[in-house]
Coordinates of C-alpha atoms and ligand atoms in Angstrom, one line a residue:
M1 CA -6.9 7.4 25.8
F2 CA -8.1 9.3 22.6
N3 CA -10.1 7.5 19.6
A4 CA -8.4 8.2 16.2
K5 CA -10.5 8.7 13.2
I6 CA -10.2 9.1 9.3
T7 CA -11.6 12.3 8.7
G8 CA -10.4 12.7 5.2
T9 CA -8.7 10.4 2.5
G10 CA -7.1 11.8 -0.8
S11 CA -4.8 10.0 -3.7
Y12 CA -2.8 10.3 -6.9
L13 CA -2.0 8.7 -9.8
P14 CA 0.3 9.8 -12.6
E15 CA -1.1 10.5 -15.8
K16 CA 0.8 8.3 -17.9
I17 CA -0.6 4.7 -18.0
V18 CA 1.8 1.3 -19.5
T19 CA -0.6 -1.3 -20.6
N20 CA 0.2 -5.0 -20.6
K21 CA 0.1 -4.7 -24.4
D22 CA 2.8 -1.9 -24.1
F23 CA 5.2 -4.5 -22.5
E24 CA 4.6 -7.0 -25.4
S25 CA 7.2 -5.4 -27.7
I26 CA 10.0 -5.3 -25.1
L27 CA 9.3 -8.3 -22.9
D28 CA 8.7 -12.2 -23.5
T29 CA 5.5 -11.9 -22.2
T30 CA 1.5 -11.1 -23.1
D31 CA -1.4 -9.4 -21.9
E32 CA -2.9 -12.7 -21.3
W33 CA -0.4 -14.3 -19.2
I34 CA -0.3 -11.1 -17.2
Y35 CA -4.1 -10.7 -16.6
A36 CA -4.7 -14.4 -15.8
R37 CA -1.9 -14.8 -13.1
T38 CA -2.3 -11.2 -11.8
G39 CA -5.6 -9.3 -12.3
I40 CA -3.7 -6.5 -13.6
R41 CA -4.3 -4.6 -17.3
Q42 CA -2.3 -1.6 -16.8
R43 CA -0.6 0.7 -14.2
H44 CA 0.5 4.5 -13.5
V45 CA 4.0 5.5 -14.1
I46 CA 5.9 8.6 -13.0
A47 CA 7.0 11.3 -15.1
E48 CA 10.5 12.4 -15.2
H49 CA 10.0 15.6 -13.1
E50 CA 7.5 13.7 -10.4
T51 CA 8.8 11.9 -7.0
T52 CA 7.4 10.1 -4.4
S53 CA 7.2 13.2 -2.4
S54 CA 5.2 15.1 -5.0
M55 CA 2.7 12.5 -5.6
A56 CA 2.3 12.3 -1.8
E57 CA 1.9 16.0 -1.7
I58 CA -1.0 15.8 -4.1
A59 CA -2.3 12.9 -2.1
A60 CA -2.2 14.9 1.3
K61 CA -3.7 18.1 -0.1
N62 CA -6.7 16.1 -1.5
A63 CA -6.9 14.2 2.2
L64 CA -6.8 17.6 4.2
D65 CA -9.3 19.3 1.6
A66 CA -11.7 16.7 2.1
A67 CA -11.1 16.5 6.1
G68 CA -11.5 20.3 6.0
V69 CA -8.1 20.8 7.8
D70 CA -5.1 23.2 7.5
A71 CA -1.9 22.0 6.6
S72 CA -0.6 24.2 9.5
D73 CA -2.6 22.2 12.1
I74 CA -0.8 18.7 11.1
D75 CA 1.4 17.6 13.9
L76 CA 2.7 14.5 12.7
I77 CA 3.4 13.2 9.0
I78 CA 4.3 9.5 8.6
I79 CA 4.8 8.0 5.1
G80 CA 5.1 4.3 4.0
T81 CA 7.5 3.8 1.3
S82 CA 10.2 1.6 -0.1
S83 CA 11.3 4.1 -3.0
P84 CA 11.8 7.5 -1.3
D85 CA 13.0 10.5 -2.8
R86 CA 16.5 10.0 -0.9
I87 CA 17.7 7.8 1.8
F88 CA 17.6 10.9 3.9
P89 CA 16.1 13.0 4.6
S90 CA 13.0 11.4 5.0
T91 CA 10.1 11.7 2.1
A92 CA 8.2 12.6 5.1
C93 CA 10.8 15.7 6.0
I94 CA 10.4 16.5 2.2
L95 CA 6.6 16.6 2.2
Q96 CA 6.9 18.7 5.2
N97 CA 8.7 21.2 3.7
R98 CA 6.4 21.0 0.4
L99 CA 3.4 21.7 2.8
G100 CA 5.1 24.4 4.4
V101 CA 3.9 22.4 7.9
G102 CA 5.9 23.7 11.1
D103 CA 8.1 21.4 13.2
C104 CA 6.0 18.4 13.8
A105 CA 7.4 15.2 13.7
A106 CA 7.5 13.7 10.2
F107 CA 9.5 10.2 9.4
D108 CA 9.1 7.6 6.9
V109 CA 8.4 4.0 7.5
Q110 CA 9.9 1.2 5.6
A111 CA 7.7 -1.8 5.7
A112 CA 7.4 -2.6 2.1
C113 CA 3.9 -3.2 0.8
S114 CA 2.6 -3.1 4.5
G115 CA 4.2 0.5 4.9
F116 CA 0.7 2.3 5.3
I117 CA -0.7 -0.1 7.6
Y118 CA 2.4 0.1 9.7
A119 CA 2.3 3.8 9.5
L120 CA -1.5 3.9 10.4
G121 CA -0.7 2.0 13.3
I122 CA 2.0 4.2 14.7
A123 CA -0.1 7.2 14.0
H124 CA -3.0 5.5 15.9
Q125 CA -1.0 4.9 18.9
F126 CA 0.2 8.6 18.9
I127 CA -2.9 9.8 18.9
K128 CA -4.5 7.2 21.3
S129 CA -1.6 8.4 23.9
G130 CA -2.4 12.1 23.3
G131 CA 1.2 12.7 21.7
A132 CA -0.5 14.0 18.4
K133 CA -4.0 15.6 17.5
K134 CA -3.9 15.6 13.5
A135 CA -1.7 13.3 11.5
L136 CA -1.1 13.0 7.6
V137 CA -0.8 9.1 6.9
I138 CA 0.3 8.2 3.5
G139 CA 1.5 5.3 1.4
A140 CA 3.3 6.5 -1.7
E141 CA 5.7 4.8 -4.2
A142 CA 7.8 5.3 -6.9
N143 CA 8.0 1.6 -8.1
S144 CA 9.0 2.5 -11.6
R145 CA 12.5 4.0 -10.3
I146 CA 13.4 0.6 -8.4
L147 CA 12.3 -2.0 -11.2
D148 CA 14.3 -3.9 -13.5
Y149 CA 12.8 -3.3 -17.0
S150 CA 14.1 -6.6 -18.2
D151 CA 12.7 -8.9 -15.3
R152 CA 9.3 -9.7 -16.7
S153 CA 8.7 -11.4 -13.0
T154 CA 8.6 -7.8 -11.3
C155 CA 8.2 -5.2 -13.8
V156 CA 5.1 -6.0 -15.0
I157 CA 3.3 -6.3 -11.6
F158 CA 4.1 -2.7 -10.0
G159 CA 2.9 0.4 -10.5
D160 CA 3.3 4.2 -8.9
G161 CA 1.0 6.2 -6.8
A162 CA 0.3 7.7 -3.6
G163 CA -2.7 7.8 -1.0
A164 CA -3.2 9.6 2.2
V165 CA -5.7 9.7 5.1
V166 CA -6.0 12.6 7.8
L167 CA -6.2 10.7 11.1
E168 CA -7.6 12.9 13.9
A169 CA -8.0 12.6 17.6
S170 CA -11.6 12.2 18.2
E171 CA -14.8 11.7 20.5
E172 CA -16.0 9.2 18.3
V173 CA -14.8 5.5 17.7
G174 CA -12.5 5.2 14.3
I175 CA -9.4 2.7 14.2
L176 CA -10.6 -0.1 16.1
S177 CA -7.6 -2.0 16.2
T178 CA -4.3 -2.1 14.2
H179 CA -2.2 -5.4 14.0
M180 CA 1.6 -5.5 12.9
H181 CA 3.9 -8.7 12.1
S182 CA 7.0 -9.3 10.6
D183 CA 9.3 -12.4 9.9
G184 CA 13.1 -11.5 8.6
Q185 CA 13.4 -15.5 7.6
Y186 CA 12.1 -14.6 4.1
K187 CA 14.3 -11.5 3.5
D188 CA 15.5 -13.0 0.6
L189 CA 12.4 -13.8 -1.3
L190 CA 11.4 -9.9 -2.0
Y191 CA 13.8 -7.3 -1.5
I192 CA 15.7 -4.6 -2.9
N193 CA 19.2 -4.5 -2.7
N194 CA 21.0 -1.5 -1.1
P195 CA 22.4 1.0 -3.8
I196 CA 25.0 2.2 -1.6
K197 CA 26.6 -0.4 -1.1
D198 CA 26.0 -2.4 -4.4
Q199 CA 27.2 0.6 -6.6
Q200 CA 30.3 1.0 -5.0
Q201 CA 31.0 -2.9 -4.9
D202 CA 29.6 -4.1 -8.3
G203 CA 27.9 -1.0 -9.9
E204 CA 24.3 -2.4 -9.6
N205 CA 21.5 0.2 -9.5
A206 CA 19.0 -0.5 -7.0
H207 CA 16.0 -2.9 -8.2
M208 CA 13.6 -5.0 -6.9
T209 CA 14.1 -9.0 -6.9
M210 CA 10.8 -11.4 -6.2
L211 CA 10.6 -15.1 -5.9
G212 CA 6.8 -14.7 -6.7
N213 CA 5.3 -18.2 -6.5
D214 CA 7.2 -18.4 -3.0
V215 CA 6.0 -15.3 -1.6
Y216 CA 2.4 -16.0 -3.0
K217 CA 2.1 -19.0 -1.0
V218 CA 2.8 -17.4 2.4
A219 CA 0.8 -14.2 1.6
V220 CA -2.4 -16.5 1.2
K221 CA -1.8 -18.3 4.4
T222 CA -0.7 -15.2 6.4
L223 CA -3.4 -13.0 5.2
S224 CA -6.0 -15.6 6.2
R225 CA -4.5 -15.7 9.7
I226 CA -4.4 -12.2 10.5
V227 CA -8.1 -11.7 9.2
D228 CA -9.1 -14.1 12.3
E229 CA -6.5 -12.2 14.6
T230 CA -8.2 -8.9 13.8
L231 CA -11.8 -10.2 13.9
E232 CA -10.9 -12.1 17.2
A233 CA -9.4 -8.7 19.0
N234 CA -12.6 -6.9 18.5
N235 CA -15.0 -9.7 19.5
M236 CA -16.3 -9.5 16.0
T237 CA -17.5 -12.0 13.4
K238 CA -17.0 -11.9 9.7
S239 CA -20.7 -10.6 9.0
D240 CA -19.6 -7.2 11.1
V241 CA -17.3 -6.3 8.2
D242 CA -18.8 -4.3 5.6
W243 CA -15.6 -3.8 3.1
L244 CA -12.4 -5.2 2.8
I245 CA -9.7 -3.4 1.3
P246 CA -6.7 -5.5 0.6
H247 CA -3.2 -4.9 -0.8
Q248 CA -3.7 -5.1 -4.3
A249 CA -0.6 -7.7 -5.2
N250 CA -2.9 -10.4 -7.0
I251 CA -6.5 -10.9 -7.8
R252 CA -6.1 -14.5 -6.7
I253 CA -4.6 -13.7 -3.4
I254 CA -7.5 -11.3 -2.9
S255 CA -9.8 -13.6 -3.7
S256 CA -8.9 -16.3 -1.3
V257 CA -9.1 -14.0 1.4
A258 CA -12.4 -12.8 0.6
K259 CA -13.5 -16.2 0.8
K260 CA -12.0 -16.6 4.1
L261 CA -14.3 -13.8 5.3
K262 CA -17.2 -15.3 3.5
M263 CA -17.4 -11.9 1.6
P264 CA -18.6 -11.3 -1.8
M265 CA -16.4 -9.4 -4.4
E266 CA -18.9 -6.7 -4.8
R267 CA -17.7 -6.0 -1.1
V268 CA -13.9 -5.7 -2.0
V269 CA -12.6 -2.7 -3.1
L270 CA -10.6 -3.3 -6.3
T271 CA -7.9 -1.4 -7.9
I272 CA -5.3 -3.9 -9.2
E273 CA -6.6 -4.1 -12.8
E274 CA -6.0 -0.3 -13.4
Q275 CA -3.2 0.2 -11.0
G276 CA -1.4 -3.0 -10.6
N277 CA 0.5 -3.2 -7.4
T278 CA 1.6 0.1 -5.9
S279 CA 3.1 -1.4 -2.8
A280 CA 2.6 0.6 0.5
A281 CA -0.1 3.2 -1.9
S282 CA -2.5 0.6 -2.7
V283 CA -4.4 0.4 0.4
P284 CA -4.9 4.5 0.9
L285 CA -5.3 4.5 -3.0
A286 CA -8.5 2.0 -2.8
L287 CA -10.0 3.6 0.5
D288 CA -9.9 6.8 -1.4
L289 CA -11.3 5.4 -4.5
A290 CA -14.4 3.8 -2.6
V291 CA -15.2 6.9 -0.2
R292 CA -15.0 9.2 -3.1
D293 CA -17.5 6.9 -5.1
G294 CA -19.8 6.7 -2.4
R295 CA -19.4 3.0 -1.5
I296 CA -17.8 3.2 1.7
K297 CA -20.0 5.5 3.8
K298 CA -19.8 6.8 7.1
G299 CA -20.3 4.0 10.1
E300 CA -19.2 1.4 8.0
T301 CA -16.5 -1.1 9.1
V302 CA -13.7 -1.5 6.8
L303 CA -10.9 -4.0 7.5
M304 CA -7.4 -3.2 5.4
E305 CA -4.7 -5.9 5.3
A306 CA -1.5 -6.1 3.7
F307 CA 1.5 -8.1 3.2
G308 CA 5.2 -7.6 1.6
G309 CA 8.8 -8.0 1.8
G310 CA 10.3 -9.1 5.0
F311 CA 8.1 -10.4 5.2
V312 CA 5.8 -7.6 6.8
W313 CA 2.4 -7.7 7.3
G314 CA -0.9 -5.8 9.0
S315 CA -4.1 -5.5 9.3
A316 CA -6.5 -2.1 10.5
L317 CA -10.2 -2.5 11.3
V318 CA -11.6 0.9 11.1
K319 CA -15.1 2.5 11.4
M320 CA -15.2 5.2 8.9
Ligands
UT7_1 O1 3.2 -6.9 -3.2 C1 4.1 -7.7 -2.3 C2 4.0 -9.1 -2.0 N1 3.7 -9.8 -3.2 C3 2.9 -10.6 -3.5 O2 2.4 -11.2 -3.2 C4 3.3 -11.3 -5.1 C5 2.9 -12.8 -5.0 N2 3.2 -13.7 -6.2 C6 2.3 -13.4 -7.5 O3 1.6 -12.6 -7.5 C7 2.5 -14.5 -8.5 O4 3.7 -15.6 -7.9 C8 3.2 -14.0 -9.6 C9 2.0 -13.1 -10.3 C10 4.4 -12.8 -9.3 C11 3.7 -15.0 -10.7 O5 2.6 -16.0 -10.9 P1 3.0 -17.3 -10.6 O6 1.6 -17.7 -11.2 O7 3.5 -18.0 -9.1 O8 4.2 -17.6 -11.8 P2 5.6 -18.6 -11.7 O9 6.4 -17.3 -10.6 O10 5.2 -19.8 -10.6 O11 6.1 -18.2 -13.0 C12 5.4 -19.4 -13.9 C13 6.1 -19.6 -15.3 C14 7.6 -19.4 -15.3 O12 7.9 -20.1 -16.6 P3 8.3 -21.6 -16.3 O13 9.5 -21.6 -15.3 O14 7.3 -22.2 -16.1 O15 8.9 -22.0 -17.9 C15 7.9 -17.7 -15.3 O16 9.3 -17.5 -15.8 O17 5.4 -17.8 -15.7 C16 6.8 -17.2 -16.3 N3 6.6 -15.9 -16.0 C17 6.2 -15.0 -17.2 N4 5.6 -15.3 -18.3 C18 5.0 -14.6 -19.2 C19 6.7 -14.9 -15.1 N5 6.8 -13.6 -15.2 C20 6.2 -13.6 -16.8 C21 5.7 -12.5 -17.7 N6 5.0 -13.2 -18.5 N7 5.5 -11.5 -17.1

């Protein structure tokens, strides 16, 4: 059995920024409403020539540089995404080609906003069992490609971006545990329709639908439960956690999880105001930010958690 350690992080945000104010001219909404209900002020949106794999490539290269690992040494690539370049081949395969990596395993994980946590959990199992030595684990989303810009209840929430980590087999303890759950009974509360079927039947493009308030209620309860589960699995208490890196869906959900952990907000990494909800990319984007600005230090314990359409939810407790 091997330990798996995060040895490098990286991220990418597209240059273009869309502010809440920008939406005021095209939708029946206000900056005040969006900020008060979500904590979001702006989000990044990809340019015409960019794709999920092009964002993932930059994030991956940054993480490889930080880890001091050559792309040719990577033997596993997993991308959490719900906005892939194509239905197949996977965005991970397209990234493999962009990076010029050999014939290692490369696949996408579709676990909505929990995609990165799922990808990290799977990569952890690969490394633990000796099935891989150096993995690229990524969350990348081109949410703007799957939003209906006439639906004010979804289009103001989501943004684009990518975050990546290099996970390596190590002597040192790194990932302490990962936890993954799902409950398909909630499949109609947050989903993207199937473009293949729907385009043939009624000409509808793929777009996201969310019954936000119903999602909100389950998210708060579920994320509180997974915090307990994660700490219990590691015989740890709340005070053992140095940093919380939550999925950035809503500042009110984040605050209630922080409260449950008795964690002051200064110990919570927040990106929601500047980045909005970047689905599977939100946790690795926040991780990279706090590693690079020096907040998260080597040896500290970080709790990551996410919740999304399915519902799917998960957590990872990590010693950096
Ligand atoms: O990342 C995956 C997981 N996702 C989440 O965890 C998201 C969870 N949900 C949420 O974050 C919140 O439910 C939202 C931010 C999406 C919505 O906030 P809310 O406080 O739950 O609002 P609501 O859906 O209950 O809507 C309240 C009112 C409605 O109007 P009426 O029916 O009261 O007249 C909406 O039509 O706000 C209206 N509304 C808006 N008004 C201005 C909805 N979107 C907007 C908008 N601007 N953009």
